Amino acid sequence: HGGSFLLRIEDTDQARYVEGAENYIIESLRWCGLEFDEGPEQGGPHGPYRQSERKDQYQAYAGQLISSGHAYYAFDTSDELDKARKDAESEGRSFSYDAGTRLSMKNSLSLSEDQTQQLLDSNASYVVRFKMPELSKLVEDEDMIRGKVSFNTTDLDDKVLFKKDGMPTYHLANVVDDHLMEITHVIRGEEWLPSMPLHVLLYRALGWSKPLFAHLPLILKPQGKGKLSKRDGDKMGFPVFPLEWIDPVSGEISPGYREEGYFPEAFVNMLAFLGWNPGTEQEIFSMDELIRAFSFDRVNKSGARFDPEKARWFNHQYLIGKSDEELAGLFEPELIEKGVKPPAIENLVRIVSLVKERVSFVSEMWDQSFFFFTAPDSYDPKVAKKRWKGEVPEFMSQLAVSFDSYGGGWDASELKAKVSDLIQEKEQNFGGVMNALRLVLVGGSFGPDLFTIVEILGQKEVVTRINKAIDVLGK
RNA sequence: GGUCCCUUCGUCUAACGGUUAGGACACAAGAUUUUCAUUCUUGAAAUAGGGGUUCGAUUCCCCUAGGGACUACCA
């Protein structure tokens, strides 16, 4: 839409302050490629960007709401509120601080003006509550995703707008800041839908025009009931956080998509398709394509179950879309970590091209290609039993001699022709020999084209491996 | 419990009154192949149930059921 993207930190709950959380949010957005134009670090015309630094404004607006009759002081202690809740519960009802109960509570509506003033003067702690209109009134608003959504004011309660610690609640801070910071679109999770009428009423009470609302569907657990939680990821082995997070207090580590080896493009693409689709059969979208294709009318209303398998698939798609050179660059550090000296870059590029189709993550390339870098230290016993028998060991030693004395061009097709001739000459079974040679070179029954492996390993190494296998597996 | 939102293959979803209900993931079978994968082909798989409205409902309305969210001086 060509607008500005502001990052605002909603840190009005001082009790829940977490060291490093703000930085984590910023780093996560950047990793995803979501660049914001204004925020706490770089500043901008709508600052400050932390609500804790905008504290002064909220009190003024709370005061304005009180003078205009849209809000009131409440002096109830938390003990008194607990008691009211308990009393209601014992009668089988649930307590709601609303038009029906507010006059029996301790607030500037039930108290006289003098009493209220006295409490205020004596520095009694108080909160400011929104005075929900008591007449049954329909609050309707247009949600960009859900269309018309309606609530009745008689079902709504008097929410706290301003806390006794001098900080606003989300409801007040969000409305005030969105107005002051000229926010045009409020796009948030569906869990906020029940708060929409309160927010609409607040905009009206303050005499402001409201932004557009869009309530997005939630991400649900892969199995079972409810929305996706960190526990589901731990249980099923997938991350729920974009970046690894280490809790500064408990030290608990939550894995991240970045650390698991997901490409940010794949992560964003996967997420974009949870609850939205372009209406075409295209599934792989770059950030630019996503920006161009996205529209609210193609966002679904119902929650979307997260599918870890599909997430893997997205990563696979991006992996095979990358150049062999780029992947080789990403794979090289893994080799060093495994204690392997990386081969010449052109060889590594070639190896990568052979295995990229087979994996979803760079980290999986090692399992598919280790035999290019290090001789197998064991032979799959099942394969050995099946393939290393009869005349095979004898033929293998002849093959070793033949490879050793080979003086022609060392490339896959020539070698294949040469070995085929030898097989025919000695009346061997082609498939049987191939499988045995594969066992010798890679240690099992897997891997890309065998003669390509032979070519890449080189004359000396191939001979060494054959002789080693004869030693280990016997003649 | 109350309020609000939602409901198409196992999962993500397409079809904005007329389609043999389409695609993708996962699954199964077959083909290819020197192995394992890849790839290709094929298959199985859905309109929650019941009422309306209509010539005609996946599509519009109502009820039921199921799911989800909220119900804090948290966001």
PDB file of N, CA and C (backbone and C1' of nucleotides) in Angstrom, chain A residues 12-13 16 76 127 146 163-164 170 191-192 225-226 273 275 277 283 298 302 305 310 357-358 435 438 445-447 449, chain B residues 1 3-7 11-15 22-26 34-38 67-75:
ATOM      1  N   THR A  12       3.768  -1.927  28.358  1.00  0.00           N
ATOM      2  CA  THR A  12       3.076  -1.277  29.473  1.00  0.00           C
ATOM      3  C   THR A  12       2.986  -2.159  30.719  1.00  0.00           C
ATOM      4  N   ASP A  13       3.273  -3.443  30.565  1.00  0.00           N
ATOM      5  CA  ASP A  13       3.241  -4.318  31.730  1.00  0.00           C
ATOM      6  C   ASP A  13       4.651  -4.451  32.290  1.00  0.00           C
ATOM      7  N   ARG A  16       6.073  -7.817  33.473  1.00  0.00           N
ATOM      8  CA  ARG A  16       6.469  -8.839  32.502  1.00  0.00           C
ATOM      9  C   ARG A  16       7.658  -8.429  31.636  1.00  0.00           C
ATOM     10  N   ASP A  76     -11.618   0.119  44.097  1.00  0.00           N
ATOM     11  CA  ASP A  76     -11.685  -1.235  44.634  1.00  0.00           C
ATOM     12  C   ASP A  76     -10.287  -1.847  44.704  1.00  0.00           C
ATOM     13  N   VAL A 127      -7.827   3.018  39.761  1.00  0.00           N
ATOM     14  CA  VAL A 127      -7.705   2.742  38.334  1.00  0.00           C
ATOM     15  C   VAL A 127      -8.773   3.568  37.624  1.00  0.00           C
ATOM     16  N   ARG A 146     -13.631 -10.303   8.235  1.00  0.00           N
ATOM     17  CA  ARG A 146     -14.862 -10.952   8.659  1.00  0.00           C
ATOM     18  C   ARG A 146     -16.143 -10.236   8.245  1.00  0.00           C
ATOM     19  N   LYS A 163      -4.006   1.817  34.869  1.00  0.00           N
ATOM     20  CA  LYS A 163      -3.721   1.000  36.038  1.00  0.00           C
ATOM     21  C   LYS A 163      -3.216   1.830  37.213  1.00  0.00           C
ATOM     22  N   LYS A 164      -3.242   1.212  38.373  1.00  0.00           N
ATOM     23  CA  LYS A 164      -2.838   1.967  39.562  1.00  0.00           C
ATOM     24  C   LYS A 164      -1.348   2.294  39.568  1.00  0.00           C
ATOM     25  N   TYR A 170      -3.428  -2.098  27.659  1.00  0.00           N
ATOM     26  CA  TYR A 170      -3.323  -2.212  26.208  1.00  0.00           C
ATOM     27  C   TYR A 170      -4.410  -1.393  25.523  1.00  0.00           C
ATOM     28  N   GLU A 191      -7.673 -13.262  18.551  1.00  0.00           N
ATOM     29  CA  GLU A 191      -7.933 -13.171  19.991  1.00  0.00           C
ATOM     30  C   GLU A 191      -8.340 -11.768  20.413  1.00  0.00           C
ATOM     31  N   TRP A 192      -8.121 -10.795  19.524  1.00  0.00           N
ATOM     32  CA  TRP A 192      -8.491  -9.419  19.856  1.00  0.00           C
ATOM     33  C   TRP A 192      -9.903  -9.050  19.407  1.00  0.00           C
ATOM     34  N   LYS A 225      -6.470 -30.174  20.166  1.00  0.00           N
ATOM     35  CA  LYS A 225      -7.260 -28.960  20.280  1.00  0.00           C
ATOM     36  C   LYS A 225      -6.427 -27.740  20.614  1.00  0.00           C
ATOM     37  N   GLY A 226      -6.898 -26.593  20.150  1.00  0.00           N
ATOM     38  CA  GLY A 226      -6.341 -25.333  20.604  1.00  0.00           C
ATOM     39  C   GLY A 226      -5.292 -24.719  19.706  1.00  0.00           C
ATOM     40  N   PHE A 273       1.088 -18.554   3.814  1.00  0.00           N
ATOM     41  CA  PHE A 273       0.069 -19.470   3.303  1.00  0.00           C
ATOM     42  C   PHE A 273      -0.784 -20.092   4.394  1.00  0.00           C
ATOM     43  N   GLY A 275      -3.643 -19.392   6.260  1.00  0.00           N
ATOM     44  CA  GLY A 275      -4.745 -18.453   6.398  1.00  0.00           C
ATOM     45  C   GLY A 275      -4.932 -17.539   5.198  1.00  0.00           C
ATOM     46  N   ASN A 277      -4.309 -17.369   0.700  1.00  0.00           N
ATOM     47  CA  ASN A 277      -3.821 -17.982  -0.533  1.00  0.00           C
ATOM     48  C   ASN A 277      -4.115 -17.036  -1.674  1.00  0.00           C
ATOM     49  N   GLU A 283       2.514 -21.533  -5.426  1.00  0.00           N
ATOM     50  CA  GLU A 283       2.710 -21.630  -3.981  1.00  0.00           C
ATOM     51  C   GLU A 283       4.007 -20.992  -3.514  1.00  0.00           C
ATOM     52  N   ARG A 298      -8.680 -12.226   0.469  1.00  0.00           N
ATOM     53  CA  ARG A 298      -8.294 -13.626   0.272  1.00  0.00           C
ATOM     54  C   ARG A 298      -7.774 -14.269   1.564  1.00  0.00           C
ATOM     55  N   SER A 302     -11.244 -18.911   9.211  1.00  0.00           N
ATOM     56  CA  SER A 302     -11.048 -19.951  10.221  1.00  0.00           C
ATOM     57  C   SER A 302      -9.569 -20.207  10.506  1.00  0.00           C
ATOM     58  N   ARG A 305      -4.475 -25.107  10.946  1.00  0.00           N
ATOM     59  CA  ARG A 305      -3.581 -26.035  11.638  1.00  0.00           C
ATOM     60  C   ARG A 305      -2.209 -25.954  11.015  1.00  0.00           C
ATOM     61  N   LYS A 310       4.699 -29.643   5.786  1.00  0.00           N
ATOM     62  CA  LYS A 310       4.613 -28.674   4.695  1.00  0.00           C
ATOM     63  C   LYS A 310       5.678 -27.600   4.862  1.00  0.00           C
ATOM     64  N   GLU A 357      18.771 -32.179  -4.496  1.00  0.00           N
ATOM     65  CA  GLU A 357      17.386 -32.627  -4.716  1.00  0.00           C
ATOM     66  C   GLU A 357      16.895 -33.535  -3.589  1.00  0.00           C
ATOM     67  N   ARG A 358      17.847 -34.133  -2.885  1.00  0.00           N
ATOM     68  CA  ARG A 358      17.505 -35.166  -1.916  1.00  0.00           C
ATOM     69  C   ARG A 358      17.269 -34.634  -0.520  1.00  0.00           C
ATOM     70  N   ASN A 435      26.223 -52.838  -7.228  1.00  0.00           N
ATOM     71  CA  ASN A 435      25.798 -52.717  -5.844  1.00  0.00           C
ATOM     72  C   ASN A 435      26.944 -53.004  -4.877  1.00  0.00           C
ATOM     73  N   ARG A 438      29.234 -50.047  -4.935  1.00  0.00           N
ATOM     74  CA  ARG A 438      28.604 -48.960  -4.181  1.00  0.00           C
ATOM     75  C   ARG A 438      28.813 -49.170  -2.682  1.00  0.00           C
ATOM     76  N   SER A 445      23.689 -48.784   0.626  1.00  0.00           N
ATOM     77  CA  SER A 445      22.937 -48.819  -0.610  1.00  0.00           C
ATOM     78  C   SER A 445      22.221 -47.492  -0.816  1.00  0.00           C
ATOM     79  N   PHE A 446      22.987 -46.489  -1.099  1.00  0.00           N
ATOM     80  CA  PHE A 446      22.392 -45.157  -1.287  1.00  0.00           C
ATOM     81  C   PHE A 446      23.355 -44.290  -2.075  1.00  0.00           C
ATOM     82  N   GLY A 447      22.921 -43.107  -2.434  1.00  0.00           N
ATOM     83  CA  GLY A 447      23.806 -42.152  -3.084  1.00  0.00           C
ATOM     84  C   GLY A 447      23.524 -41.975  -4.562  1.00  0.00           C
ATOM     85  N   ASP A 449      24.605 -41.327  -8.754  1.00  0.00           N
ATOM     86  CA  ASP A 449      25.176 -42.200  -9.787  1.00  0.00           C
ATOM     87  C   ASP A 449      26.575 -42.674  -9.409  1.00  0.00           C
TER      88      ASP A 449
ATOM     89  P     G B   1     -21.200 -24.913  28.839  1.00  0.00           P
ATOM     90  O5'   G B   1     -21.583 -23.672  29.781  1.00  0.00           O
ATOM     91  C5'   G B   1     -22.764 -23.738  30.578  1.00  0.00           C
ATOM     92  C4'   G B   1     -22.903 -22.428  31.308  1.00  0.00           C
ATOM     93  C3'   G B   1     -22.955 -21.206  30.409  1.00  0.00           C
ATOM     94  O3'   G B   1     -24.271 -20.943  29.975  1.00  0.00           O
ATOM     95  C1'   G B   1     -21.345 -20.835  32.108  1.00  0.00           C
ATOM     96  P     U B   3     -24.947 -15.556  25.594  1.00  0.00           P
ATOM     97  O5'   U B   3     -23.782 -14.640  24.996  1.00  0.00           O
ATOM     98  C5'   U B   3     -23.793 -13.233  25.226  1.00  0.00           C
ATOM     99  C4'   U B   3     -22.530 -12.622  24.687  1.00  0.00           C
ATOM    100  C3'   U B   3     -22.206 -12.981  23.239  1.00  0.00           C
ATOM    101  O3'   U B   3     -22.932 -12.173  22.325  1.00  0.00           O
ATOM    102  C1'   U B   3     -20.275 -13.258  24.560  1.00  0.00           C
ATOM    103  P     C B   4     -23.313 -12.780  20.901  1.00  0.00           P
ATOM    104  O5'   C B   4     -21.924 -12.737  20.114  1.00  0.00           O
ATOM    105  C5'   C B   4     -21.328 -11.497  19.764  1.00  0.00           C
ATOM    106  C4'   C B   4     -19.907 -11.726  19.320  1.00  0.00           C
ATOM    107  C3'   C B   4     -19.733 -12.635  18.110  1.00  0.00           C
ATOM    108  O3'   C B   4     -19.949 -11.933  16.894  1.00  0.00           O
ATOM    109  C1'   C B   4     -18.206 -13.275  19.776  1.00  0.00           C
ATOM    110  P     C B   5     -20.372 -12.750  15.596  1.00  0.00           P
ATOM    111  O5'   C B   5     -19.034 -13.553  15.223  1.00  0.00           O
ATOM    112  C5'   C B   5     -17.898 -12.853  14.752  1.00  0.00           C
ATOM    113  C4'   C B   5     -16.758 -13.822  14.552  1.00  0.00           C
ATOM    114  C3'   C B   5     -17.043 -14.984  13.611  1.00  0.00           C
ATOM    115  O3'   C B   5     -16.924 -14.617  12.256  1.00  0.00           O
ATOM    116  C1'   C B   5     -15.985 -15.799  15.550  1.00  0.00           C
ATOM    117  P     C B   6     -17.755 -15.418  11.168  1.00  0.00           P
ATOM    118  O5'   C B   6     -17.056 -16.863  11.132  1.00  0.00           O
ATOM    119  C5'   C B   6     -15.756 -17.017  10.585  1.00  0.00           C
ATOM    120  C4'   C B   6     -15.219 -18.397  10.911  1.00  0.00           C
ATOM    121  C3'   C B   6     -15.890 -19.562  10.200  1.00  0.00           C
ATOM    122  O3'   C B   6     -15.348 -19.730   8.903  1.00  0.00           O
ATOM    123  C1'   C B   6     -15.604 -20.092  12.487  1.00  0.00           C
ATOM    124  P     U B   7     -16.253 -20.550   7.794  1.00  0.00           P
ATOM    125  O5'   U B   7     -16.151 -22.086   8.250  1.00  0.00           O
ATOM    126  C5'   U B   7     -14.836 -22.691   8.410  1.00  0.00           C
ATOM    127  C4'   U B   7     -15.033 -24.185   8.639  1.00  0.00           C
ATOM    128  C3'   U B   7     -15.898 -24.819   7.528  1.00  0.00           C
ATOM    129  O3'   U B   7     -15.346 -25.950   6.860  1.00  0.00           O
ATOM    130  C1'   U B   7     -16.927 -25.112   9.697  1.00  0.00           C
ATOM    131  P     U B  11      -8.491 -32.601   8.634  1.00  0.00           P
ATOM    132  O5'   U B  11      -7.036 -32.049   8.299  1.00  0.00           O
ATOM    133  C5'   U B  11      -6.102 -31.770   9.349  1.00  0.00           C
ATOM    134  C4'   U B  11      -4.909 -31.055   8.776  1.00  0.00           C
ATOM    135  C3'   U B  11      -5.243 -29.830   7.938  1.00  0.00           C
ATOM    136  O3'   U B  11      -5.466 -28.682   8.742  1.00  0.00           O
ATOM    137  C1'   U B  11      -3.740 -31.187   6.741  1.00  0.00           C
ATOM    138  P     C B  12      -6.380 -27.515   8.186  1.00  0.00           P
ATOM    139  O5'   C B  12      -5.457 -26.827   7.094  1.00  0.00           O
ATOM    140  C5'   C B  12      -4.238 -26.180   7.472  1.00  0.00           C
ATOM    141  C4'   C B  12      -3.610 -25.559   6.252  1.00  0.00           C
ATOM    142  C3'   C B  12      -4.557 -24.696   5.431  1.00  0.00           C
ATOM    143  O3'   C B  12      -4.678 -23.401   5.982  1.00  0.00           O
ATOM    144  C1'   C B  12      -3.379 -26.158   3.990  1.00  0.00           C
ATOM    145  P     U B  13      -6.023 -22.585   5.729  1.00  0.00           P
ATOM    146  O5'   U B  13      -6.017 -22.473   4.147  1.00  0.00           O
ATOM    147  C5'   U B  13      -7.197 -22.406   3.403  1.00  0.00           C
ATOM    148  C4'   U B  13      -6.855 -22.703   1.964  1.00  0.00           C
ATOM    149  C3'   U B  13      -7.998 -22.538   0.982  1.00  0.00           C
ATOM    150  O3'   U B  13      -8.129 -21.168   0.595  1.00  0.00           O
ATOM    151  C1'   U B  13      -6.891 -24.590   0.570  1.00  0.00           C
ATOM    152  P     A B  14      -9.528 -20.662   0.076  1.00  0.00           P
ATOM    153  O5'   A B  14      -9.617 -21.262  -1.397  1.00  0.00           O
ATOM    154  C5'   A B  14      -8.663 -20.857  -2.369  1.00  0.00           C
ATOM    155  C4'   A B  14      -9.016 -21.401  -3.734  1.00  0.00           C
ATOM    156  C3'   A B  14     -10.440 -21.171  -4.193  1.00  0.00           C
ATOM    157  O3'   A B  14     -10.628 -19.853  -4.663  1.00  0.00           O
ATOM    158  C1'   A B  14      -9.735 -23.368  -4.755  1.00  0.00           C
ATOM    159  P     A B  15     -12.047 -19.155  -4.468  1.00  0.00           P
ATOM    160  O5'   A B  15     -13.018 -20.004  -5.411  1.00  0.00           O
ATOM    161  C5'   A B  15     -12.819 -20.011  -6.824  1.00  0.00           C
ATOM    162  C4'   A B  15     -13.724 -21.064  -7.423  1.00  0.00           C
ATOM    163  C3'   A B  15     -15.213 -20.866  -7.147  1.00  0.00           C
ATOM    164  O3'   A B  15     -15.780 -20.087  -8.187  1.00  0.00           O
ATOM    165  C1'   A B  15     -14.584 -23.102  -6.640  1.00  0.00           C
ATOM    166  P     G B  22     -12.238 -32.543  -8.565  1.00  0.00           P
ATOM    167  O5'   G B  22     -10.859 -31.894  -9.028  1.00  0.00           O
ATOM    168  C5'   G B  22     -10.786 -31.213 -10.261  1.00  0.00           C
ATOM    169  C4'   G B  22      -9.878 -30.002 -10.141  1.00  0.00           C
ATOM    170  C3'   G B  22      -8.607 -30.236  -9.318  1.00  0.00           C
ATOM    171  O3'   G B  22      -7.585 -30.871 -10.065  1.00  0.00           O
ATOM    172  C1'   G B  22      -9.654 -28.293  -8.552  1.00  0.00           C
ATOM    173  P     G B  23      -6.541 -31.833  -9.335  1.00  0.00           P
ATOM    174  O5'   G B  23      -5.552 -30.805  -8.631  1.00  0.00           O
ATOM    175  C5'   G B  23      -4.816 -29.883  -9.430  1.00  0.00           C
ATOM    176  C4'   G B  23      -4.100 -28.889  -8.553  1.00  0.00           C
ATOM    177  C3'   G B  23      -3.147 -29.480  -7.520  1.00  0.00           C
ATOM    178  O3'   G B  23      -1.889 -29.800  -8.091  1.00  0.00           O
ATOM    179  C1'   G B  23      -4.502 -27.851  -6.486  1.00  0.00           C
ATOM    180  P     A B  24      -1.020 -30.981  -7.455  1.00  0.00           P
ATOM    181  O5'   A B  24      -0.524 -30.326  -6.089  1.00  0.00           O
ATOM    182  C5'   A B  24       0.388 -29.224  -6.106  1.00  0.00           C
ATOM    183  C4'   A B  24       0.661 -28.777  -4.695  1.00  0.00           C
ATOM    184  C3'   A B  24       1.105 -29.881  -3.742  1.00  0.00           C
ATOM    185  O3'   A B  24       2.491 -30.136  -3.850  1.00  0.00           O
ATOM    186  C1'   A B  24      -0.610 -28.635  -2.725  1.00  0.00           C
ATOM    187  P     C B  25       3.051 -31.591  -3.475  1.00  0.00           P
ATOM    188  O5'   C B  25       2.901 -31.620  -1.886  1.00  0.00           O
ATOM    189  C5'   C B  25       3.726 -30.793  -1.067  1.00  0.00           C
ATOM    190  C4'   C B  25       3.392 -31.019   0.389  1.00  0.00           C
ATOM    191  C3'   C B  25       3.491 -32.463   0.864  1.00  0.00           C
ATOM    192  O3'   C B  25       4.825 -32.811   1.184  1.00  0.00           O
ATOM    193  C1'   C B  25       1.469 -31.521   1.629  1.00  0.00           C
ATOM    194  P     A B  26       5.345 -34.295   0.896  1.00  0.00           P
ATOM    195  O5'   A B  26       4.391 -35.181   1.826  1.00  0.00           O
ATOM    196  C5'   A B  26       4.604 -35.209   3.233  1.00  0.00           C
ATOM    197  C4'   A B  26       3.498 -35.988   3.897  1.00  0.00           C
ATOM    198  C3'   A B  26       3.306 -37.411   3.402  1.00  0.00           C
ATOM    199  O3'   A B  26       4.212 -38.310   3.988  1.00  0.00           O
ATOM    200  C1'   A B  26       1.213 -36.345   3.526  1.00  0.00           C
ATOM    201  P     U B  34      20.220 -49.494 -14.709  1.00  0.00           P
ATOM    202  O5'   U B  34      20.452 -49.876 -13.195  1.00  0.00           O
ATOM    203  C5'   U B  34      20.938 -51.167 -12.852  1.00  0.00           C
ATOM    204  C4'   U B  34      21.687 -51.060 -11.557  1.00  0.00           C
ATOM    205  C3'   U B  34      21.069 -50.074 -10.591  1.00  0.00           C
ATOM    206  O3'   U B  34      20.097 -50.745  -9.802  1.00  0.00           O
ATOM    207  C1'   U B  34      23.417 -49.687 -10.783  1.00  0.00           C
ATOM    208  P     U B  35      18.845 -49.943  -9.281  1.00  0.00           P
ATOM    209  O5'   U B  35      19.256 -49.694  -7.768  1.00  0.00           O
ATOM    210  C5'   U B  35      19.525 -50.811  -6.908  1.00  0.00           C
ATOM    211  C4'   U B  35      19.974 -50.275  -5.573  1.00  0.00           C
ATOM    212  C3'   U B  35      19.045 -49.247  -4.970  1.00  0.00           C
ATOM    213  O3'   U B  35      18.034 -49.882  -4.216  1.00  0.00           O
ATOM    214  C1'   U B  35      21.276 -48.448  -4.900  1.00  0.00           C
ATOM    215  P     C B  36      16.560 -49.244  -4.170  1.00  0.00           P
ATOM    216  O5'   C B  36      16.764 -47.955  -3.260  1.00  0.00           O
ATOM    217  C5'   C B  36      17.207 -48.082  -1.905  1.00  0.00           C
ATOM    218  C4'   C B  36      17.510 -46.720  -1.360  1.00  0.00           C
ATOM    219  C3'   C B  36      16.470 -45.654  -1.670  1.00  0.00           C
ATOM    220  O3'   C B  36      15.393 -45.725  -0.779  1.00  0.00           O
ATOM    221  C1'   C B  36      18.633 -44.796  -2.085  1.00  0.00           C
ATOM    222  P     A B  37      14.002 -44.978  -1.128  1.00  0.00           P
ATOM    223  O5'   A B  37      14.454 -43.452  -1.091  1.00  0.00           O
ATOM    224  C5'   A B  37      13.769 -42.497  -1.838  1.00  0.00           C
ATOM    225  C4'   A B  37      14.607 -41.247  -1.900  1.00  0.00           C
ATOM    226  C3'   A B  37      14.087 -40.201  -2.868  1.00  0.00           C
ATOM    227  O3'   A B  37      13.088 -39.405  -2.278  1.00  0.00           O
ATOM    228  C1'   A B  37      16.356 -40.590  -3.313  1.00  0.00           C
ATOM    229  P     U B  38      11.779 -39.074  -3.138  1.00  0.00           P
ATOM    230  O5'   U B  38      12.356 -38.193  -4.331  1.00  0.00           O
ATOM    231  C5'   U B  38      13.011 -36.960  -4.054  1.00  0.00           C
ATOM    232  C4'   U B  38      13.701 -36.464  -5.304  1.00  0.00           C
ATOM    233  C3'   U B  38      12.778 -36.184  -6.483  1.00  0.00           C
ATOM    234  O3'   U B  38      12.157 -34.918  -6.368  1.00  0.00           O
ATOM    235  C1'   U B  38      14.668 -37.410  -7.214  1.00  0.00           C
ATOM    236  P     G B  67     -15.575 -29.919  20.275  1.00  0.00           P
ATOM    237  O5'   G B  67     -14.761 -28.873  19.397  1.00  0.00           O
ATOM    238  C5'   G B  67     -13.737 -29.330  18.513  1.00  0.00           C
ATOM    239  C4'   G B  67     -13.241 -28.184  17.673  1.00  0.00           C
ATOM    240  C3'   G B  67     -12.719 -26.982  18.436  1.00  0.00           C
ATOM    241  O3'   G B  67     -11.411 -27.174  18.915  1.00  0.00           O
ATOM    242  C1'   G B  67     -14.122 -26.241  16.705  1.00  0.00           C
ATOM    243  P     G B  68     -10.939 -26.424  20.255  1.00  0.00           P
ATOM    244  O5'   G B  68     -10.833 -24.919  19.751  1.00  0.00           O
ATOM    245  C5'   G B  68      -9.856 -24.567  18.775  1.00  0.00           C
ATOM    246  C4'   G B  68     -10.006 -23.120  18.410  1.00  0.00           C
ATOM    247  C3'   G B  68      -9.955 -22.138  19.558  1.00  0.00           C
ATOM    248  O3'   G B  68      -8.639 -21.902  20.002  1.00  0.00           O
ATOM    249  C1'   G B  68     -11.732 -21.566  18.131  1.00  0.00           C
ATOM    250  P     A B  69      -8.383 -21.447  21.516  1.00  0.00           P
ATOM    251  O5'   A B  69      -8.866 -19.926  21.488  1.00  0.00           O
ATOM    252  C5'   A B  69      -8.169 -18.983  20.696  1.00  0.00           C
ATOM    253  C4'   A B  69      -8.910 -17.670  20.697  1.00  0.00           C
ATOM    254  C3'   A B  69      -9.126 -17.047  22.062  1.00  0.00           C
ATOM    255  O3'   A B  69      -7.984 -16.342  22.497  1.00  0.00           O
ATOM    256  C1'   A B  69     -11.152 -16.998  20.864  1.00  0.00           C
ATOM    257  P     C B  70      -7.668 -16.241  24.064  1.00  0.00           P
ATOM    258  O5'   C B  70      -8.764 -15.207  24.582  1.00  0.00           O
ATOM    259  C5'   C B  70      -8.776 -13.871  24.098  1.00  0.00           C
ATOM    260  C4'   C B  70     -10.061 -13.202  24.507  1.00  0.00           C
ATOM    261  C3'   C B  70     -10.355 -13.186  25.998  1.00  0.00           C
ATOM    262  O3'   C B  70      -9.658 -12.139  26.659  1.00  0.00           O
ATOM    263  C1'   C B  70     -12.291 -13.843  24.835  1.00  0.00           C
ATOM    264  P     U B  71      -9.308 -12.297  28.221  1.00  0.00           P
ATOM    265  O5'   U B  71     -10.753 -12.385  28.901  1.00  0.00           O
ATOM    266  C5'   U B  71     -11.539 -11.217  29.087  1.00  0.00           C
ATOM    267  C4'   U B  71     -12.844 -11.618  29.713  1.00  0.00           C
ATOM    268  C3'   U B  71     -12.726 -12.292  31.075  1.00  0.00           C
ATOM    269  O3'   U B  71     -12.590 -11.337  32.112  1.00  0.00           O
ATOM    270  C1'   U B  71     -14.219 -13.504  29.709  1.00  0.00           C
ATOM    271  P     A B  72     -11.842 -11.722  33.442  1.00  0.00           P
ATOM    272  O5'   A B  72     -11.207 -10.297  33.768  1.00  0.00           O
ATOM    273  C5'   A B  72      -9.994  -9.943  33.252  1.00  0.00           C
ATOM    274  C4'   A B  72      -9.162  -9.389  34.382  1.00  0.00           C
ATOM    275  C3'   A B  72      -8.444  -8.137  33.882  1.00  0.00           C
ATOM    276  O3'   A B  72      -8.578  -6.977  34.659  1.00  0.00           O
ATOM    277  C1'   A B  72      -6.909  -9.979  34.348  1.00  0.00           C
ATOM    278  P     C B  73      -8.639  -6.786  36.138  1.00  0.00           P
ATOM    279  O5'   C B  73      -7.530  -5.640  36.156  1.00  0.00           O
ATOM    280  C5'   C B  73      -7.366  -4.777  35.052  1.00  0.00           C
ATOM    281  C4'   C B  73      -6.014  -4.168  35.189  1.00  0.00           C
ATOM    282  C3'   C B  73      -4.999  -5.246  35.630  1.00  0.00           C
ATOM    283  O3'   C B  73      -3.972  -5.416  34.665  1.00  0.00           O
ATOM    284  C1'   C B  73      -5.114  -3.376  37.207  1.00  0.00           C
ATOM    285  P     C B  74      -2.647  -5.048  34.408  1.00  0.00           P
ATOM    286  O5'   C B  74      -1.858  -6.366  33.988  1.00  0.00           O
ATOM    287  C5'   C B  74      -2.504  -7.350  33.220  1.00  0.00           C
ATOM    288  C4'   C B  74      -1.525  -7.803  32.189  1.00  0.00           C
ATOM    289  C3'   C B  74      -1.668  -7.130  30.846  1.00  0.00           C
ATOM    290  O3'   C B  74      -1.015  -5.878  30.842  1.00  0.00           O
ATOM    291  C1'   C B  74      -1.442  -9.469  30.576  1.00  0.00           C
ATOM    292  P     A B  75      -1.157  -4.853  29.649  1.00  0.00           P
ATOM    293  O5'   A B  75      -0.216  -5.654  28.637  1.00  0.00           O
ATOM    294  C5'   A B  75       0.160  -5.122  27.396  1.00  0.00           C
ATOM    295  C4'   A B  75       0.439  -6.269  26.456  1.00  0.00           C
ATOM    296  C3'   A B  75      -0.218  -6.073  25.101  1.00  0.00           C
ATOM    297  O3'   A B  75       0.627  -5.291  24.271  1.00  0.00           O
ATOM    298  C1'   A B  75      -0.800  -8.204  25.912  1.00  0.00           C
TER     299        A B  75
END
